[in-house]
Coordinates of C-alpha atoms in Angstrom, one line a residue:
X1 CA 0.0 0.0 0.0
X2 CA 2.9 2.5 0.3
X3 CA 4.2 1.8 -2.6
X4 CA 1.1 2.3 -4.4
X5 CA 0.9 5.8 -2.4
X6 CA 4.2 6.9 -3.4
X7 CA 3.5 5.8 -7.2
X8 CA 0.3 8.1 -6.9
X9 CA 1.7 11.2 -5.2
X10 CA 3.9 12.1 -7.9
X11 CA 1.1 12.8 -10.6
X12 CA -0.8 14.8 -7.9
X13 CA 2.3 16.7 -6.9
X14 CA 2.3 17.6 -10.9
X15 CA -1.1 18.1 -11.1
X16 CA -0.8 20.2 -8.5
X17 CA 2.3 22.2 -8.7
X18 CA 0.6 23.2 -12.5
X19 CA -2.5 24.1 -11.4
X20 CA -1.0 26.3 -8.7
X21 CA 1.4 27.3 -11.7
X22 CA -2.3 28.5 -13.7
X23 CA -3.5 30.4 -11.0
X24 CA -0.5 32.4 -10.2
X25 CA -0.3 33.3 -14.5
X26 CA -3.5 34.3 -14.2
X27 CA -3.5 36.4 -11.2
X28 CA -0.2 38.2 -12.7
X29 CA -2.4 39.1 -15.7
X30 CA -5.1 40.8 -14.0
X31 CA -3.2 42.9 -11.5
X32 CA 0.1 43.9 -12.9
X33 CA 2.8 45.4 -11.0
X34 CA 3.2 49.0 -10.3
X35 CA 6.0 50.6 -12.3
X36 CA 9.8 50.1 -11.7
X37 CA 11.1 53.2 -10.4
X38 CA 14.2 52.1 -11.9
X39 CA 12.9 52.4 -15.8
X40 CA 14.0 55.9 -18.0
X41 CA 10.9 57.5 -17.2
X42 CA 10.8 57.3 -13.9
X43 CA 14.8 58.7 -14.2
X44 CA 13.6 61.1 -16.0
X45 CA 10.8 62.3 -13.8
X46 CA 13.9 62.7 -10.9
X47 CA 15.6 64.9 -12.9
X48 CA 13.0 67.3 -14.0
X49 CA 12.1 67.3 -10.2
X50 CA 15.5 68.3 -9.2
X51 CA 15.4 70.9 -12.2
X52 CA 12.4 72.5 -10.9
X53 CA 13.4 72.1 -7.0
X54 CA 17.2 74.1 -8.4
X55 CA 15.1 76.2 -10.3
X56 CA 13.0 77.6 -7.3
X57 CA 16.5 77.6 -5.1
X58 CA 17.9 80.2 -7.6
X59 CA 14.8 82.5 -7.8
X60 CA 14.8 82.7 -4.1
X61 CA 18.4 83.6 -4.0
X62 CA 18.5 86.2 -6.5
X63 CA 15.4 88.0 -5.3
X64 CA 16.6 87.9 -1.2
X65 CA 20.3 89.6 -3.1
X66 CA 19.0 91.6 -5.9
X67 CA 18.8 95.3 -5.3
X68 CA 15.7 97.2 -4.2
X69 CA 14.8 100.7 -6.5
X70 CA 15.9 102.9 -3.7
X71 CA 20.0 101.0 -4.0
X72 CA 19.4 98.5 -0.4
X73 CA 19.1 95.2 -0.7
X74 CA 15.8 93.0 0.9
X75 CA 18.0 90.9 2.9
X76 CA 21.6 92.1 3.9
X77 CA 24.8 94.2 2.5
X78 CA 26.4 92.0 -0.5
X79 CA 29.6 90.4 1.4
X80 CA 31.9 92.4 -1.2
X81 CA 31.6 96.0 -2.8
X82 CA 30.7 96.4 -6.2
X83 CA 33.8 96.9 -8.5
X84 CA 34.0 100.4 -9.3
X85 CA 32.8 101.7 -12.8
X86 CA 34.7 103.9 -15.2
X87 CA 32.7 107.1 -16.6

């Protein structure tokens, strides 16, 4: 009888592991996986995030340094002196 057993459990183990083989194809199909962030697009989304985020970092530079209308600045004195123009 444990022979006969043995001699059985190998097509159910087949039977089995294909079925289980179906069912996992299938499930793959119908819920994919979310992207890769590791494809070109997602590269390329990084980069025109930092773009933007350097962008932004500039804008708020120059306008805390730039000059007001009446000569000050908004923030503080520039850390050097303007180099002197010839007439």
């Amino acid at each position: 009888m444990g022979e006969v057993l043995l001699v059985l459990s190998i097509p159910v183990l087949v039977l089995i592991s294909g079925l289980y083989t179906a069912c996992a194809c299938w499930w793959r199909r119908r819920h994919p996986a979310p992207p890769s962030p590791y494809t070109r697009q997602a590269a390329r989304l990084a980069e025109q995030a930092t773009l933007v985020r350097a962008e932004e970092i500039v804008d708020d530079a120059h306008t805390a340094l730039s000059p007001r209308p009446d000569g000050s600045t908004r923030d503080r004195a520039p850390s050097r002196p303007a180099p002197a123009q010839k007439p």
